[in-house]
JSON list of C-alpha atoms in Angstrom, two decimals:
[
{"chain": "X", "resi": 204, "resn": "MET", "atom": "CA", "xyz": [21.56, 51.36, 27.96]},
{"chain": "X", "resi": 205, "resn": "MET", "atom": "CA", "xyz": [24.37, 49.47, 26.20]},
{"chain": "X", "resi": 206, "resn": "ASN", "atom": "CA", "xyz": [23.78, 46.41, 28.36]},
{"chain": "X", "resi": 207, "resn": "TYR", "atom": "CA", "xyz": [20.09, 46.37, 27.35]},
{"chain": "X", "resi": 208, "resn": "ILE", "atom": "CA", "xyz": [20.97, 46.38, 23.62]},
{"chain": "X", "resi": 209, "resn": "ASN", "atom": "CA", "xyz": [23.37, 43.43, 24.05]},
{"chain": "X", "resi": 210, "resn": "ILE", "atom": "CA", "xyz": [20.76, 41.38, 25.86]},
{"chain": "X", "resi": 211, "resn": "LEU", "atom": "CA", "xyz": [18.14, 42.24, 23.25]},
{"chain": "X", "resi": 212, "resn": "ILE", "atom": "CA", "xyz": [20.41, 41.16, 20.39]},
{"chain": "X", "resi": 213, "resn": "VAL", "atom": "CA", "xyz": [21.28, 37.90, 22.15]},
{"chain": "X", "resi": 214, "resn": "ARG", "atom": "CA", "xyz": [17.63, 37.12, 22.78]},
{"chain": "X", "resi": 215, "resn": "ILE", "atom": "CA", "xyz": [16.66, 37.84, 19.20]},
{"chain": "X", "resi": 216, "resn": "TYR", "atom": "CA", "xyz": [19.49, 35.63, 17.97]},
{"chain": "X", "resi": 217, "resn": "ILE", "atom": "CA", "xyz": [18.47, 32.79, 20.28]},
{"chain": "X", "resi": 218, "resn": "MET", "atom": "CA", "xyz": [14.81, 33.14, 19.35]},
{"chain": "X", "resi": 219, "resn": "ALA", "atom": "CA", "xyz": [15.61, 33.13, 15.64]},
{"chain": "X", "resi": 220, "resn": "SER", "atom": "CA", "xyz": [17.52, 29.85, 15.81]},
{"chain": "X", "resi": 221, "resn": "THR", "atom": "CA", "xyz": [15.02, 27.79, 17.84]},
{"chain": "X", "resi": 222, "resn": "ARG", "atom": "CA", "xyz": [13.50, 26.22, 14.72]},
{"chain": "X", "resi": 223, "resn": "ASN", "atom": "CA", "xyz": [14.94, 23.01, 13.31]},
{"chain": "X", "resi": 224, "resn": "LYS", "atom": "CA", "xyz": [14.85, 24.21, 9.71]},
{"chain": "X", "resi": 225, "resn": "ASN", "atom": "CA", "xyz": [18.58, 24.58, 9.21]},
{"chain": "X", "resi": 226, "resn": "THR", "atom": "CA", "xyz": [19.96, 21.67, 11.18]},
{"chain": "X", "resi": 227, "resn": "PRO", "atom": "CA", "xyz": [21.81, 18.86, 9.37]},
{"chain": "X", "resi": 228, "resn": "GLY", "atom": "CA", "xyz": [19.31, 16.27, 10.64]},
{"chain": "X", "resi": 229, "resn": "ASP", "atom": "CA", "xyz": [16.32, 18.22, 9.35]},
{"chain": "X", "resi": 230, "resn": "TYR", "atom": "CA", "xyz": [18.04, 18.75, 6.01]},
{"chain": "X", "resi": 231, "resn": "ALA", "atom": "CA", "xyz": [18.72, 15.01, 5.72]},
{"chain": "X", "resi": 232, "resn": "LEU", "atom": "CA", "xyz": [15.07, 14.26, 6.63]},
{"chain": "X", "resi": 233, "resn": "GLU", "atom": "CA", "xyz": [13.75, 16.66, 3.97]},
{"chain": "X", "resi": 234, "resn": "LYS", "atom": "CA", "xyz": [16.15, 15.25, 1.36]},
{"chain": "X", "resi": 235, "resn": "HIS", "atom": "CA", "xyz": [15.08, 11.67, 2.22]},
{"chain": "X", "resi": 236, "resn": "SER", "atom": "CA", "xyz": [11.40, 12.66, 1.98]},
{"chain": "X", "resi": 237, "resn": "ILE", "atom": "CA", "xyz": [11.89, 14.27, -1.44]},
{"chain": "X", "resi": 238, "resn": "ASN", "atom": "CA", "xyz": [13.84, 11.25, -2.74]},
{"chain": "X", "resi": 239, "resn": "LYS", "atom": "CA", "xyz": [11.18, 8.83, -1.46]},
{"chain": "X", "resi": 240, "resn": "GLN", "atom": "CA", "xyz": [8.37, 10.80, -3.13]},
{"chain": "X", "resi": 241, "resn": "PHE", "atom": "CA", "xyz": [10.33, 10.85, -6.38]},
{"chain": "X", "resi": 242, "resn": "ASP", "atom": "CA", "xyz": [10.92, 7.08, -6.23]},
{"chain": "X", "resi": 243, "resn": "GLU", "atom": "CA", "xyz": [7.22, 6.40, -5.57]},
{"chain": "X", "resi": 244, "resn": "ARG", "atom": "CA", "xyz": [6.08, 8.63, -8.42]},
{"chain": "X", "resi": 245, "resn": "MET", "atom": "CA", "xyz": [8.57, 7.21, -10.89]},
{"chain": "X", "resi": 246, "resn": "TYR", "atom": "CA", "xyz": [7.89, 3.55, -9.99]},
{"chain": "X", "resi": 247, "resn": "ILE", "atom": "CA", "xyz": [6.82, 1.96, -13.27]},
{"chain": "X", "resi": 248, "resn": "HIS", "atom": "CA", "xyz": [4.45, -0.59, -11.67]},
{"chain": "X", "resi": 249, "resn": "GLN", "atom": "CA", "xyz": [2.45, 1.88, -9.56]},
{"chain": "X", "resi": 250, "resn": "SER", "atom": "CA", "xyz": [-1.36, 1.84, -9.58]},
{"chain": "X", "resi": 251, "resn": "GLN", "atom": "CA", "xyz": [-1.65, 3.97, -12.74]},
{"chain": "X", "resi": 252, "resn": "GLY", "atom": "CA", "xyz": [1.53, 2.57, -14.26]},
{"chain": "X", "resi": 253, "resn": "GLN", "atom": "CA", "xyz": [2.45, -0.45, -16.31]},
{"chain": "X", "resi": 254, "resn": "ALA", "atom": "CA", "xyz": [1.33, -3.91, -15.19]},
{"chain": "X", "resi": 255, "resn": "LYS", "atom": "CA", "xyz": [3.92, -6.49, -14.19]},
{"chain": "X", "resi": 256, "resn": "GLN", "atom": "CA", "xyz": [2.11, -9.27, -16.05]},
{"chain": "X", "resi": 257, "resn": "ILE", "atom": "CA", "xyz": [-0.30, -8.78, -18.95]},
{"chain": "X", "resi": 258, "resn": "ASN", "atom": "CA", "xyz": [-2.86, -11.48, -19.78]},
{"chain": "X", "resi": 259, "resn": "LEU", "atom": "CA", "xyz": [-6.08, -11.63, -21.71]},
{"chain": "X", "resi": 260, "resn": "PRO", "atom": "CA", "xyz": [-9.12, -12.54, -19.59]},
{"chain": "X", "resi": 261, "resn": "GLY", "atom": "CA", "xyz": [-10.17, -16.17, -19.78]},
{"chain": "X", "resi": 262, "resn": "ASN", "atom": "CA", "xyz": [-12.84, -18.14, -17.94]},
{"chain": "X", "resi": 263, "resn": "GLY", "atom": "CA", "xyz": [-14.14, -16.31, -14.89]},
{"chain": "X", "resi": 264, "resn": "LEU", "atom": "CA", "xyz": [-12.46, -12.94, -15.49]},
{"chain": "X", "resi": 265, "resn": "LEU", "atom": "CA", "xyz": [-13.64, -9.56, -16.71]},
{"chain": "X", "resi": 266, "resn": "THR", "atom": "CA", "xyz": [-11.60, -7.41, -19.06]},
{"chain": "X", "resi": 267, "resn": "GLY", "atom": "CA", "xyz": [-9.40, -4.79, -17.45]},
{"chain": "X", "resi": 268, "resn": "ARG", "atom": "CA", "xyz": [-7.61, -1.79, -18.88]},
{"chain": "X", "resi": 269, "resn": "PHE", "atom": "CA", "xyz": [-5.23, -2.38, -21.79]},
{"chain": "X", "resi": 270, "resn": "ALA", "atom": "CA", "xyz": [-2.83, 0.31, -22.88]},
{"chain": "X", "resi": 271, "resn": "ALA", "atom": "CA", "xyz": [-1.70, 0.64, -26.48]},
{"chain": "X", "resi": 272, "resn": "ARG", "atom": "CA", "xyz": [1.84, -0.39, -25.49]},
{"chain": "X", "resi": 273, "resn": "ASP", "atom": "CA", "xyz": [0.44, -3.67, -24.12]},
{"chain": "X", "resi": 274, "resn": "LEU", "atom": "CA", "xyz": [-1.33, -4.67, -27.33]},
{"chain": "X", "resi": 275, "resn": "ALA", "atom": "CA", "xyz": [1.25, -3.63, -29.94]},
{"chain": "X", "resi": 276, "resn": "LYS", "atom": "CA", "xyz": [4.82, -2.40, -30.16]},
{"chain": "X", "resi": 277, "resn": "ASN", "atom": "CA", "xyz": [3.80, 0.45, -32.48]},
{"chain": "X", "resi": 278, "resn": "GLY", "atom": "CA", "xyz": [0.45, 1.32, -30.88]},
{"chain": "X", "resi": 279, "resn": "CYS", "atom": "CA", "xyz": [0.76, 5.08, -31.52]},
{"chain": "X", "resi": 280, "resn": "ASP", "atom": "CA", "xyz": [1.37, 4.54, -35.23]},
{"chain": "X", "resi": 281, "resn": "ILE", "atom": "CA", "xyz": [-1.64, 2.24, -35.51]},
{"chain": "X", "resi": 282, "resn": "GLU", "atom": "CA", "xyz": [-3.87, 4.69, -33.65]},
{"chain": "X", "resi": 283, "resn": "SER", "atom": "CA", "xyz": [-2.71, 7.63, -35.78]},
{"chain": "X", "resi": 284, "resn": "TYR", "atom": "CA", "xyz": [-3.39, 5.60, -38.93]},
{"chain": "X", "resi": 285, "resn": "LEU", "atom": "CA", "xyz": [-6.90, 4.63, -37.74]},
{"chain": "X", "resi": 286, "resn": "PHE", "atom": "CA", "xyz": [-7.78, 8.24, -36.86]},
{"chain": "X", "resi": 287, "resn": "GLY", "atom": "CA", "xyz": [-6.40, 9.44, -40.20]},
{"chain": "X", "resi": 288, "resn": "ILE", "atom": "CA", "xyz": [-3.75, 11.70, -38.70]},
{"chain": "X", "resi": 289, "resn": "GLY", "atom": "CA", "xyz": [-1.42, 12.77, -41.50]},
{"chain": "X", "resi": 290, "resn": "SER", "atom": "CA", "xyz": [-3.59, 11.26, -44.23]},
{"chain": "X", "resi": 291, "resn": "THR", "atom": "CA", "xyz": [-3.88, 14.59, -46.06]},
{"chain": "X", "resi": 292, "resn": "ASN", "atom": "CA", "xyz": [-0.18, 15.38, -45.86]},
{"chain": "X", "resi": 293, "resn": "LEU", "atom": "CA", "xyz": [0.79, 15.99, -49.48]},
{"chain": "X", "resi": 294, "resn": "GLU", "atom": "CA", "xyz": [4.38, 16.95, -48.68]},
{"chain": "X", "resi": 295, "resn": "ASN", "atom": "CA", "xyz": [5.39, 13.68, -46.99]},
{"chain": "X", "resi": 296, "resn": "PRO", "atom": "CA", "xyz": [2.75, 10.99, -47.63]},
{"chain": "X", "resi": 297, "resn": "LEU", "atom": "CA", "xyz": [2.46, 8.35, -44.95]},
{"chain": "X", "resi": 298, "resn": "VAL", "atom": "CA", "xyz": [3.65, 4.85, -45.60]},
{"chain": "X", "resi": 299, "resn": "PRO", "atom": "CA", "xyz": [1.22, 2.03, -44.75]},
{"chain": "X", "resi": 300, "resn": "VAL", "atom": "CA", "xyz": [1.51, 0.93, -41.14]},
{"chain": "X", "resi": 301, "resn": "LYS", "atom": "CA", "xyz": [2.46, -2.67, -40.47]},
{"chain": "X", "resi": 302, "resn": "PRO", "atom": "CA", "xyz": [1.17, -3.61, -36.99]},
{"chain": "X", "resi": 303, "resn": "GLU", "atom": "CA", "xyz": [3.67, -5.28, -34.70]},
{"chain": "X", "resi": 304, "resn": "LEU", "atom": "CA", "xyz": [1.26, -7.03, -32.34]},
{"chain": "X", "resi": 305, "resn": "ASN", "atom": "CA", "xyz": [2.33, -8.51, -29.01]},
{"chain": "X", "resi": 306, "resn": "THR", "atom": "CA", "xyz": [1.40, -12.10, -28.29]},
{"chain": "X", "resi": 307, "resn": "ILE", "atom": "CA", "xyz": [-0.59, -12.11, -25.06]},
{"chain": "X", "resi": 308, "resn": "LYS", "atom": "CA", "xyz": [-1.52, -15.31, -23.25]},
{"chain": "X", "resi": 309, "resn": "SER", "atom": "CA", "xyz": [-4.95, -15.93, -21.79]},
{"chain": "X", "resi": 310, "resn": "ILE", "atom": "CA", "xyz": [-5.37, -16.72, -18.10]},
{"chain": "X", "resi": 311, "resn": "ASN", "atom": "CA", "xyz": [-8.21, -18.75, -16.60]},
{"chain": "X", "resi": 312, "resn": "VAL", "atom": "CA", "xyz": [-9.47, -18.62, -13.03]},
{"chain": "X", "resi": 313, "resn": "MET", "atom": "CA", "xyz": [-11.54, -21.78, -13.31]},
{"chain": "X", "resi": 314, "resn": "GLU", "atom": "CA", "xyz": [-11.56, -24.79, -15.58]},
{"chain": "X", "resi": 315, "resn": "LYS", "atom": "CA", "xyz": [-14.48, -25.01, -17.93]},
{"chain": "X", "resi": 316, "resn": "THR", "atom": "CA", "xyz": [-16.34, -28.33, -18.01]},
{"chain": "X", "resi": 317, "resn": "PRO", "atom": "CA", "xyz": [-16.75, -29.70, -21.51]},
{"chain": "X", "resi": 318, "resn": "MET", "atom": "CA", "xyz": [-20.22, -29.43, -22.99]},
{"chain": "X", "resi": 319, "resn": "ILE", "atom": "CA", "xyz": [-22.01, -32.71, -23.72]},
{"chain": "X", "resi": 320, "resn": "MET", "atom": "CA", "xyz": [-24.07, -32.45, -26.87]},
{"chain": "X", "resi": 321, "resn": "PRO", "atom": "CA", "xyz": [-27.05, -34.78, -27.41]},
{"chain": "X", "resi": 322, "resn": "LYS", "atom": "CA", "xyz": [-27.57, -36.70, -30.61]},
{"chain": "X", "resi": 323, "resn": "PRO", "atom": "CA", "xyz": [-29.25, -34.71, -33.37]},
{"chain": "X", "resi": 324, "resn": "PHE", "atom": "CA", "xyz": [-33.03, -34.82, -33.06]},
{"chain": "X", "resi": 325, "resn": "SER", "atom": "CA", "xyz": [-34.73, -36.92, -35.70]},
{"chain": "X", "resi": 326, "resn": "MET", "atom": "CA", "xyz": [-38.44, -37.59, -36.01]},
{"chain": "X", "resi": 327, "resn": "GLU", "atom": "CA", "xyz": [-39.23, -41.23, -36.53]},
{"chain": "X", "resi": 328, "resn": "PRO", "atom": "CA", "xyz": [-42.13, -41.89, -38.89]},
{"chain": "X", "resi": 329, "resn": "ASN", "atom": "CA", "xyz": [-43.87, -44.50, -36.74]},
{"chain": "X", "resi": 330, "resn": "GLN", "atom": "CA", "xyz": [-44.33, -42.39, -33.59]},
{"chain": "X", "resi": 331, "resn": "ARG", "atom": "CA", "xyz": [-47.56, -40.55, -34.52]},
{"chain": "X", "resi": 332, "resn": "PRO", "atom": "CA", "xyz": [-50.96, -42.17, -34.53]},
{"chain": "X", "resi": 333, "resn": "MET", "atom": "CA", "xyz": [-52.70, -42.90, -37.79]},
{"chain": "X", "resi": 334, "resn": "TYR", "atom": "CA", "xyz": [-53.29, -40.08, -40.22]},
{"chain": "X", "resi": 335, "resn": "LEU", "atom": "CA", "xyz": [-50.44, -37.77, -39.05]},
{"chain": "X", "resi": 336, "resn": "ASN", "atom": "CA", "xyz": [-47.78, -40.26, -40.19]}
]
């Protein structure tokens, strides 16, 4: 009977440790996975993040998304002023907002050919027959 209990305990112990959950390699793998996910989510230039280069659309481009931080340094203050947030605050009246706009260059995909304008149209008096002159 005693021999049976020892074998049973050994088998339970062996069966309980067959998973790789608590090994140093598995721990390092989990830690690496968590750190990689954190780095990808916190990357500032991800798909929903901030653009590396901001340009206004020129010839051959359509307008993309512009965030408030791209157009002005104090975009939140400008937006709050335009929506009237804090306009009825009698305790601390708002000071007028001075926009600090960013200078954004325009980018062109193609060169535009210059337009050639004809001479202004003028009716000459001797071009119509007889009585219509």
